[in-house]
Amino acid sequence: MRRLWPESLAGQLIGLLLLGLLAAGQAAQYLSGTEAGRMHGIASEQMLQRYASAYRSLLVCSAGCDAERLVAALQARDARFELLERLPPLPQSSEDAVLLAALRQKIGGPADLPLLLRVRTEDAQLSPLREETLLFTRAMTLKIAARLPDGRWLAAQQWPVVRDLWHSLGYSLLASGLSVLVVVVLFVRRLLRPLRALARASEQISRGERAETLPVRGPREFRELAMAFNLMQERLTRFVADRTRMLAALSHDFRTPITSLRLRVEMVEDAGLRRAMTRTLEEMRQMVEATLLFARDESFASARETIDLAVLLDCVQQEHGALGHEVSWRGESSLPYRCNPLGLKRVLGNLVDNAVRYGQRARIALLREADGVHIHVDDDGPGLAEEWLEKVFEPFVRPDAGQDRASGGVGLGLAITRAGVVAHGGRLRLENRADGGLRAHIVLPL
C-alpha cells in the first residue's frame, strides 16, 4: 500500500482529497440506504401510477368484461400482473410506508382497502432487464397487491430503475473530482513554490555557494520559514566574513615576528645552530600558512561553474606528469559537472600528491553511478592501519609525524581535502584495497 501512496506533498494532498470525495459519496449512499430510497424517483412514480391505473381498470371491468384478458394486456417487460384467489405472504416493512401511502392516494379507494406493498433487493440476474444492467448493478423488485371487490387480489411485480451506487458515485466523483483536481493542482503548485525555492537554496549552501535571499510570500508558516532561512544565511555570512578578517589580521601578526626572528637568526655565528633555528622557523611558517589556509578555505568559496571532469583530470595528469610523477586515469570520456573548478582541482591534486609520495604512482578512475559521481585515486603503497583510515582526516594528526614533517607537511593536507569535498556536498573516505595499496574514494552528488 505504501508503494501506491505518492511521495510528494502535492500528490498526497490530491490523494487525500479524492479519498475524501469517495468516502463522502459512499456515506451519502449509505445514509440514503432504505431499499425504497434506492429506487429512482421517476421510476417509482411510474410504477405506482401503472398499478393504480390497472386496479381502476379492473374495477370498471367487473361489470361484465373479461378480467383475465385485461390482465394479460397489462403485461410488460418490466411488469407482471396476475389475479390471485389467495395471496401468498407478503412481509411488510416500515420503510415502505411512504410508497404505500402514495399508492393508496393514487388508487383513491376506501381507507380500509386491503393494500400491500414490498420493495426488496434481488440479484441482477433475476431481473428481466438483466441484459441492460452493468457490472455491480443491483436489481430491485416492487411487489404490490390489492383486494378487488370480488375477493380476488390483483398482484403485480415490477422492476424499477435503480439508483446504482457506482453510476451515481462515478459521475459525481468525475464531475467534482475533476473540478477539485484542477483547483488543487493550481493551488498546491503555488503553495509549494516557496518550499522548492528553500530546497534549492539549502542545496546551494550545502555546496558552499551563496544562495539568493528567499522572497517572503505565501502562507504565514512559509513566510516565517523564509525569514528564518534568510536570517540564518545572513548570520552565517557575517560569521564567515568576521572570521576571515580575523584570520587575515592573525596572518599579518604571525608573519611579522617570524620574519623578525629570521633576520636575527642570520646574525648567529654558529652555522649549525643557525641552520637548526632556520629550519624551526621555516616549520613554524609552514604551520601558520597551512593553518590559515585550512581555516579560511578561500579556494572552496569561489563561484560554481559547469566544467567537464574528464578535462579536469587530463589537466591534473599533465601537470603531475610534467613533474615526473606516474599518474594515469580512466573512466567517463566526458562528464559535465557544476562545481568550483579551482577547489576540486586542489582536492584531486592533494590526493594525487599523497598517492605519488607514499605509493609511487596514482591511478584515477572517473565513474558515473546512480547515487552520484565517483572518483577513485589508487596507489601502490603499504596502505594504512584500519584505525587510521578516519583519524588521518583530523587536523595535525599524522600516522608518521617524522616522515610527514620531512616531506614538508604539517598534517593538514587531508583535512583541507575533505573540507573541499564536503564544500561540494560530497563524501571522502579512505579504504585499503584487497590487492594492496590505498584508495581515496570521493562521491559527489549529481
Coordinates of C-alpha atoms in Angstrom, one line a residue:
M1 CA 0.0 0.0 0.0
R2 CA 2.9 2.3 0.8
R3 CA 4.2 1.9 -2.8
L4 CA 0.9 3.2 -4.2
W5 CA 0.9 6.3 -2.0
P6 CA 2.6 9.3 -3.6
E7 CA 5.8 10.6 -2.0
S8 CA 5.3 14.3 -2.9
L9 CA 3.3 16.6 -0.8
A10 CA 1.2 17.7 -3.8
G11 CA 0.4 14.0 -4.6
Q12 CA -0.6 13.3 -1.0
L13 CA -2.9 16.3 -0.8
I14 CA -4.6 15.4 -4.1
G15 CA -4.9 11.7 -3.0
L16 CA -6.4 12.7 0.4
L17 CA -9.0 15.0 -1.4
L18 CA -10.0 12.2 -3.8
L19 CA -10.3 9.7 -1.0
G20 CA -12.4 12.2 0.9
L21 CA -14.8 12.6 -2.1
L22 CA -15.1 8.8 -2.4
A23 CA -15.8 8.4 1.3
A24 CA -18.4 11.2 1.2
G25 CA -20.1 9.6 -1.8
Q26 CA -20.3 6.2 -0.1
A27 CA -21.5 7.8 3.2
A28 CA -24.3 9.6 1.3
Q29 CA -25.3 6.4 -0.5
Y30 CA -25.3 4.5 2.8
L31 CA -27.3 7.2 4.6
S32 CA -30.0 7.2 1.9
G33 CA -29.9 3.4 2.1
T34 CA -33.5 2.4 2.5
E35 CA -34.5 0.0 -0.3
A36 CA -37.3 2.3 -1.3
G37 CA -34.9 5.2 -1.4
R38 CA -32.6 3.4 -3.8
M39 CA -35.3 3.4 -6.5
H40 CA -35.2 6.2 -9.0
G41 CA -37.8 8.8 -8.2
I42 CA -39.4 8.9 -11.6
A43 CA -39.4 5.1 -11.9
S44 CA -41.1 4.6 -8.6
E45 CA -43.8 7.2 -9.5
Q46 CA -44.3 5.5 -12.9
M47 CA -44.6 2.0 -11.2
L48 CA -47.2 3.3 -8.7
Q49 CA -49.2 5.1 -11.4
R50 CA -49.2 1.9 -13.6
Y51 CA -50.6 -0.2 -10.8
A52 CA -53.2 2.4 -9.9
S53 CA -54.4 2.6 -13.5
A54 CA -54.6 -1.2 -13.7
Y55 CA -56.5 -1.5 -10.5
R56 CA -59.1 1.1 -11.6
S57 CA -59.4 -0.6 -15.0
L58 CA -60.4 -3.9 -13.2
L59 CA -62.9 -2.0 -11.1
V60 CA -64.6 -0.8 -14.3
C61 CA -64.3 -4.2 -15.9
S62 CA -66.0 -6.1 -13.1
A63 CA -69.4 -5.2 -14.6
G64 CA -69.0 -7.8 -17.4
C65 CA -65.7 -7.7 -19.3
D66 CA -63.1 -10.4 -19.4
A67 CA -60.7 -9.6 -16.5
E68 CA -58.2 -12.2 -17.4
R69 CA -57.8 -10.8 -20.9
L70 CA -57.4 -7.3 -19.4
V71 CA -54.7 -8.6 -17.0
A72 CA -52.9 -10.3 -19.9
A73 CA -52.9 -7.0 -21.8
L74 CA -51.2 -5.2 -18.9
Q75 CA -48.1 -7.4 -19.1
A76 CA -44.8 -5.6 -19.9
R77 CA -41.2 -6.4 -20.0
D78 CA -40.6 -4.8 -16.6
A79 CA -44.0 -5.6 -15.1
R80 CA -46.1 -8.8 -14.4
F81 CA -49.7 -8.7 -13.3
E82 CA -51.9 -11.6 -12.2
L83 CA -55.2 -12.3 -10.5
L84 CA -55.0 -14.5 -7.4
E85 CA -57.7 -16.1 -5.3
R86 CA -55.3 -16.3 -2.4
L87 CA -52.4 -14.0 -1.7
P88 CA -49.0 -15.6 -0.6
P89 CA -47.5 -14.0 2.5
L90 CA -46.0 -10.6 1.7
P91 CA -44.0 -9.2 4.6
Q92 CA -44.4 -5.5 5.3
S93 CA -41.7 -3.0 6.3
S94 CA -42.0 0.4 7.9
E95 CA -39.6 1.7 5.2
D96 CA -42.3 1.1 2.6
A97 CA -44.9 3.3 4.3
V98 CA -44.3 6.4 2.2
L99 CA -44.7 4.4 -1.1
L100 CA -47.8 2.7 0.4
A101 CA -49.4 6.0 1.3
A102 CA -48.7 7.4 -2.2
L103 CA -50.2 4.3 -3.8
R104 CA -53.4 4.4 -1.7
Q105 CA -53.8 8.1 -2.7
K106 CA -53.5 7.2 -6.4
I107 CA -56.0 4.3 -6.3
G108 CA -58.5 6.5 -4.4
G109 CA -60.3 3.6 -2.8
P110 CA -61.8 3.4 0.7
A111 CA -59.4 3.9 3.7
D112 CA -59.7 0.3 4.8
L113 CA -58.9 -1.2 1.4
P114 CA -56.5 -4.1 1.9
L115 CA -53.3 -3.0 0.2
L116 CA -49.9 -4.5 0.5
L117 CA -46.5 -3.2 -0.9
R118 CA -43.0 -4.5 -0.6
V119 CA -39.7 -3.3 -2.0
R120 CA -36.6 -5.6 -1.9
T121 CA -33.2 -6.0 -3.5
E122 CA -32.5 -9.1 -5.6
D123 CA -29.8 -10.5 -7.8
A124 CA -29.4 -8.6 -11.1
Q125 CA -29.5 -11.9 -13.0
L126 CA -33.1 -12.5 -11.8
S127 CA -34.3 -9.2 -13.4
P128 CA -35.9 -9.3 -16.8
L129 CA -33.7 -6.2 -17.5
R130 CA -30.5 -8.1 -16.8
E131 CA -29.2 -7.6 -20.3
E132 CA -29.3 -3.8 -19.8
T133 CA -27.6 -3.9 -16.3
L134 CA -23.9 -3.3 -15.8
L135 CA -21.4 -4.9 -13.5
F136 CA -22.1 -4.3 -9.8
T137 CA -25.7 -3.2 -10.5
R138 CA -28.3 -4.4 -8.0
A139 CA -31.8 -5.2 -9.3
M140 CA -34.8 -4.2 -7.3
T141 CA -38.4 -5.5 -7.3
L142 CA -41.6 -3.8 -6.3
K143 CA -44.4 -6.1 -5.3
I144 CA -47.9 -4.7 -4.9
A145 CA -51.2 -6.5 -4.1
A146 CA -54.7 -5.0 -3.5
R147 CA -58.1 -6.8 -3.0
L148 CA -60.8 -6.4 -5.6
P149 CA -64.5 -6.2 -4.8
D150 CA -65.0 -9.8 -5.9
G151 CA -62.5 -11.0 -3.3
R152 CA -59.6 -11.7 -5.6
W153 CA -56.2 -10.0 -5.4
L154 CA -54.5 -8.0 -8.2
A155 CA -50.8 -8.8 -7.6
A156 CA -48.1 -7.1 -9.6
Q157 CA -44.3 -7.5 -9.6
Q158 CA -42.4 -4.6 -11.2
W159 CA -38.7 -3.9 -11.7
P160 CA -38.0 -0.2 -11.3
V161 CA -34.8 1.6 -12.4
V162 CA -32.2 1.5 -9.6
R163 CA -30.1 4.4 -8.4
D164 CA -26.9 2.5 -8.9
L165 CA -24.2 3.2 -6.4
W166 CA -21.3 3.0 -8.9
H167 CA -23.1 5.0 -11.7
S168 CA -24.2 7.9 -9.4
L169 CA -21.0 7.9 -7.4
G170 CA -18.9 7.6 -10.5
Y171 CA -20.5 10.6 -12.3
S172 CA -20.4 12.7 -9.1
L173 CA -16.8 11.8 -8.5
L174 CA -15.9 12.5 -12.0
A175 CA -17.5 15.9 -12.1
S176 CA -16.5 17.0 -8.6
G177 CA -13.1 15.3 -8.8
L178 CA -12.0 17.0 -12.0
S179 CA -13.0 20.4 -10.8
V180 CA -11.4 19.9 -7.4
L181 CA -8.3 18.4 -9.0
V182 CA -7.8 21.5 -11.3
V183 CA -8.2 23.9 -8.3
V184 CA -6.0 21.8 -6.0
V185 CA -3.2 21.4 -8.6
L186 CA -3.0 25.1 -9.2
F187 CA -3.2 25.9 -5.5
V188 CA -0.6 23.3 -4.5
R189 CA 1.8 24.4 -7.2
R190 CA 1.6 27.9 -5.9
L191 CA 1.7 26.7 -2.3
L192 CA 4.8 24.5 -2.8
R193 CA 6.8 27.1 -4.8
P194 CA 8.4 28.6 -1.7
L195 CA 9.4 25.1 -0.4
R196 CA 11.1 24.3 -3.7
A197 CA 13.0 27.6 -3.6
L198 CA 14.0 26.8 0.0
A199 CA 15.2 23.3 -1.1
R200 CA 17.3 24.8 -3.9
A201 CA 18.8 27.4 -1.6
S202 CA 19.6 24.8 1.0
E203 CA 21.3 22.7 -1.6
Q204 CA 23.4 25.7 -2.7
I205 CA 24.5 26.4 0.8
S206 CA 25.4 22.7 1.4
R207 CA 27.7 23.1 -1.6
G208 CA 29.4 26.2 -0.2
E209 CA 27.6 28.6 -2.6
R210 CA 25.9 31.8 -1.7
A211 CA 22.1 31.5 -2.2
E212 CA 19.8 34.3 -3.2
T213 CA 17.6 35.8 -0.5
L214 CA 14.3 34.0 -0.4
P215 CA 11.2 36.0 -1.2
V216 CA 8.9 36.3 1.9
R217 CA 5.5 35.3 0.5
G218 CA 2.8 32.6 0.7
P219 CA 1.0 31.4 3.9
R220 CA 2.2 32.6 7.3
E221 CA 4.1 29.4 8.1
F222 CA 6.1 29.7 4.8
R223 CA 6.8 33.4 5.3
E224 CA 8.2 32.6 8.8
L225 CA 10.3 29.8 7.3
A226 CA 11.7 32.1 4.6
M227 CA 12.5 34.8 7.1
A228 CA 14.2 32.3 9.4
F229 CA 16.3 30.9 6.5
N230 CA 17.3 34.4 5.3
L231 CA 18.3 35.3 8.9
M232 CA 20.3 32.1 9.2
Q233 CA 22.2 32.7 5.9
E234 CA 22.9 36.4 6.9
R235 CA 24.3 35.3 10.2
L236 CA 26.4 32.6 8.6
T237 CA 27.8 35.0 6.0
R238 CA 28.6 37.6 8.7
F239 CA 30.3 34.9 10.8
V240 CA 32.5 33.7 7.9
A241 CA 33.3 37.3 7.0
D242 CA 34.3 38.2 10.6
R243 CA 36.4 35.0 10.8
T244 CA 38.1 35.8 7.5
R245 CA 39.0 39.3 8.7
M246 CA 40.2 38.0 12.0
L247 CA 42.4 35.4 10.3
A248 CA 43.8 38.0 7.9
A249 CA 44.9 40.0 10.9
L250 CA 46.4 37.0 12.6
S251 CA 48.3 36.1 9.5
H252 CA 49.9 39.6 9.5
D253 CA 50.6 39.4 13.2
F254 CA 52.2 35.9 12.9
R255 CA 54.3 36.7 9.9
T256 CA 55.9 39.9 11.3
P257 CA 57.6 38.2 14.4
I258 CA 58.6 35.2 12.3
T259 CA 60.3 37.5 9.8
S260 CA 62.0 39.4 12.6
L261 CA 63.3 36.2 14.0
R262 CA 64.7 35.1 10.7
L263 CA 66.6 38.3 10.4
R264 CA 68.1 37.8 13.9
V265 CA 69.0 34.2 13.1
E266 CA 71.2 35.4 10.3
M267 CA 73.3 37.1 12.9
V268 CA 74.0 33.9 14.8
E269 CA 77.7 33.0 14.2
D270 CA 77.4 29.2 14.8
A271 CA 76.4 27.8 11.4
G272 CA 74.9 24.6 12.8
L273 CA 72.8 26.4 15.3
R274 CA 71.8 28.9 12.6
R275 CA 70.6 26.1 10.3
A276 CA 68.6 24.4 13.1
M277 CA 66.9 27.7 14.0
T278 CA 66.2 28.5 10.4
R279 CA 64.6 25.0 9.9
T280 CA 62.5 25.5 13.0
L281 CA 61.3 29.0 11.8
E282 CA 60.5 27.5 8.4
E283 CA 58.4 24.8 10.0
M284 CA 56.6 27.5 12.1
R285 CA 55.9 29.5 8.9
Q286 CA 54.5 26.4 7.1
M287 CA 52.3 25.6 10.1
V288 CA 51.0 29.2 10.2
E289 CA 50.3 29.3 6.4
A290 CA 48.7 25.8 6.4
T291 CA 46.5 26.6 9.4
L292 CA 45.4 29.9 7.9
L293 CA 44.7 28.2 4.6
F294 CA 42.6 25.5 6.3
A295 CA 40.7 28.0 8.4
R296 CA 39.9 30.5 5.6
D297 CA 39.3 27.9 2.9
E298 CA 39.1 30.6 0.3
S299 CA 39.5 28.4 -2.8
F300 CA 36.4 26.4 -1.9
A301 CA 34.2 29.5 -1.6
S302 CA 34.7 30.6 -5.3
A303 CA 31.8 30.7 -7.7
R304 CA 30.5 27.5 -9.3
E305 CA 30.5 26.7 -13.0
T306 CA 29.9 23.7 -15.2
I307 CA 33.1 22.0 -16.4
D308 CA 34.0 18.6 -17.9
L309 CA 35.5 16.5 -15.2
A310 CA 37.4 14.4 -17.8
V311 CA 39.1 17.6 -18.9
L312 CA 40.0 18.5 -15.3
L313 CA 41.5 15.0 -14.8
D314 CA 43.5 15.5 -18.0
C315 CA 44.9 18.7 -16.6
V316 CA 45.8 17.1 -13.3
Q317 CA 47.6 14.3 -15.1
Q318 CA 49.6 16.6 -17.4
E319 CA 50.7 18.8 -14.5
H320 CA 51.9 15.9 -12.4
G321 CA 53.4 14.2 -15.5
A322 CA 55.5 17.3 -16.1
L323 CA 57.0 16.8 -12.6
G324 CA 57.9 13.2 -13.4
H325 CA 55.1 11.6 -11.5
E326 CA 53.4 8.5 -12.7
V327 CA 49.7 9.4 -13.0
S328 CA 47.0 7.8 -15.1
W329 CA 43.2 7.9 -15.3
R330 CA 40.3 6.0 -16.9
G331 CA 36.6 6.2 -17.0
E332 CA 34.0 8.6 -18.5
S333 CA 35.3 10.3 -21.6
S334 CA 33.1 13.3 -20.8
L335 CA 31.2 14.2 -17.7
P336 CA 29.8 17.8 -17.3
Y337 CA 29.6 18.8 -13.6
R338 CA 28.8 22.0 -11.8
C339 CA 31.5 22.7 -9.2
N340 CA 34.2 25.0 -8.1
P341 CA 37.0 24.1 -10.6
L342 CA 39.8 25.6 -8.5
G343 CA 38.7 23.9 -5.3
L344 CA 38.0 20.5 -6.9
K345 CA 41.4 20.6 -8.8
R346 CA 43.1 21.3 -5.4
V347 CA 41.3 18.3 -3.9
L348 CA 42.5 16.0 -6.6
G349 CA 46.0 17.5 -6.6
N350 CA 46.3 16.8 -2.8
L351 CA 45.2 13.2 -3.2
V352 CA 47.5 12.6 -6.2
D353 CA 50.4 14.1 -4.3
N354 CA 49.8 11.8 -1.4
A355 CA 49.5 8.7 -3.7
V356 CA 52.8 9.6 -5.5
R357 CA 54.6 10.4 -2.3
Y358 CA 53.6 7.3 -0.3
G359 CA 52.6 4.8 -3.1
Q360 CA 54.9 5.6 -6.0
R361 CA 52.1 6.2 -8.5
A362 CA 48.5 7.4 -8.8
R363 CA 45.7 5.7 -10.8
I364 CA 42.5 7.7 -11.1
A365 CA 39.0 6.4 -12.1
L366 CA 36.0 8.6 -13.0
L367 CA 32.7 6.8 -12.8
R368 CA 29.1 7.9 -13.0
E369 CA 26.8 5.9 -10.8
A370 CA 23.1 6.2 -9.7
D371 CA 24.0 7.9 -6.4
G372 CA 26.5 10.4 -7.9
V373 CA 29.9 10.9 -9.4
H374 CA 32.6 8.5 -8.0
I375 CA 36.3 9.3 -8.2
H376 CA 38.9 6.8 -7.1
V377 CA 42.6 7.7 -6.5
D378 CA 44.6 4.4 -6.0
D379 CA 48.2 4.0 -5.1
D380 CA 50.6 1.0 -4.7
G381 CA 51.8 1.9 -1.2
P382 CA 51.6 0.0 2.1
G383 CA 48.1 1.4 2.9
L384 CA 47.0 2.4 6.4
A385 CA 46.0 0.5 9.6
E386 CA 42.3 0.4 10.0
E387 CA 42.2 2.7 13.0
W388 CA 44.0 5.4 10.9
L389 CA 41.6 5.4 7.9
E390 CA 39.4 8.0 9.5
K391 CA 41.7 9.5 12.0
V392 CA 44.1 10.9 9.3
F393 CA 41.4 13.5 8.4
E394 CA 41.8 15.2 11.7
P395 CA 43.9 18.4 11.7
F396 CA 47.6 17.9 12.7
V397 CA 47.1 14.1 13.1
R398 CA 49.7 12.1 11.1
P399 CA 50.4 8.3 11.2
D400 CA 54.2 9.0 10.9
A401 CA 54.9 12.5 12.2
G402 CA 58.6 12.4 11.4
Q403 CA 58.1 11.2 7.8
D404 CA 55.4 13.7 7.1
R405 CA 57.4 16.6 8.5
A406 CA 60.4 15.6 6.5
S407 CA 58.3 15.8 3.3
G408 CA 57.2 19.3 4.2
G409 CA 53.7 18.6 5.6
V410 CA 52.1 19.5 8.9
G411 CA 49.1 17.2 8.9
L412 CA 46.5 19.4 7.4
G413 CA 46.5 18.1 3.8
L414 CA 43.8 15.5 4.1
A415 CA 41.7 17.8 6.4
I416 CA 41.8 20.5 3.8
T417 CA 41.0 17.9 1.1
R418 CA 37.9 16.6 2.9
A419 CA 36.8 20.2 3.6
G420 CA 36.9 20.7 -0.2
V421 CA 34.8 17.6 -0.9
V422 CA 32.3 18.5 1.8
A423 CA 32.0 22.0 0.3
H424 CA 30.7 20.4 -2.9
G425 CA 28.2 18.3 -0.9
G426 CA 30.2 15.1 -1.3
R427 CA 31.9 12.5 0.8
L428 CA 35.6 11.4 1.1
R429 CA 36.8 8.2 2.7
L430 CA 40.0 6.1 2.6
E431 CA 40.0 2.3 2.2
N432 CA 42.7 -0.4 1.8
R433 CA 42.4 -2.2 -1.5
A434 CA 42.3 -6.0 -1.4
D435 CA 45.2 -6.3 -3.9
G436 CA 47.3 -3.8 -1.9
G437 CA 47.6 -0.1 -1.7
L438 CA 45.3 2.7 -0.6
R439 CA 42.2 4.1 -2.3
A440 CA 40.8 7.6 -1.8
H441 CA 37.1 7.4 -2.7
I442 CA 35.2 10.6 -3.5
V443 CA 31.4 10.7 -4.0
L444 CA 29.9 13.9 -5.4
P445 CA 26.2 14.4 -5.8
L446 CA 24.7 14.8 -9.2

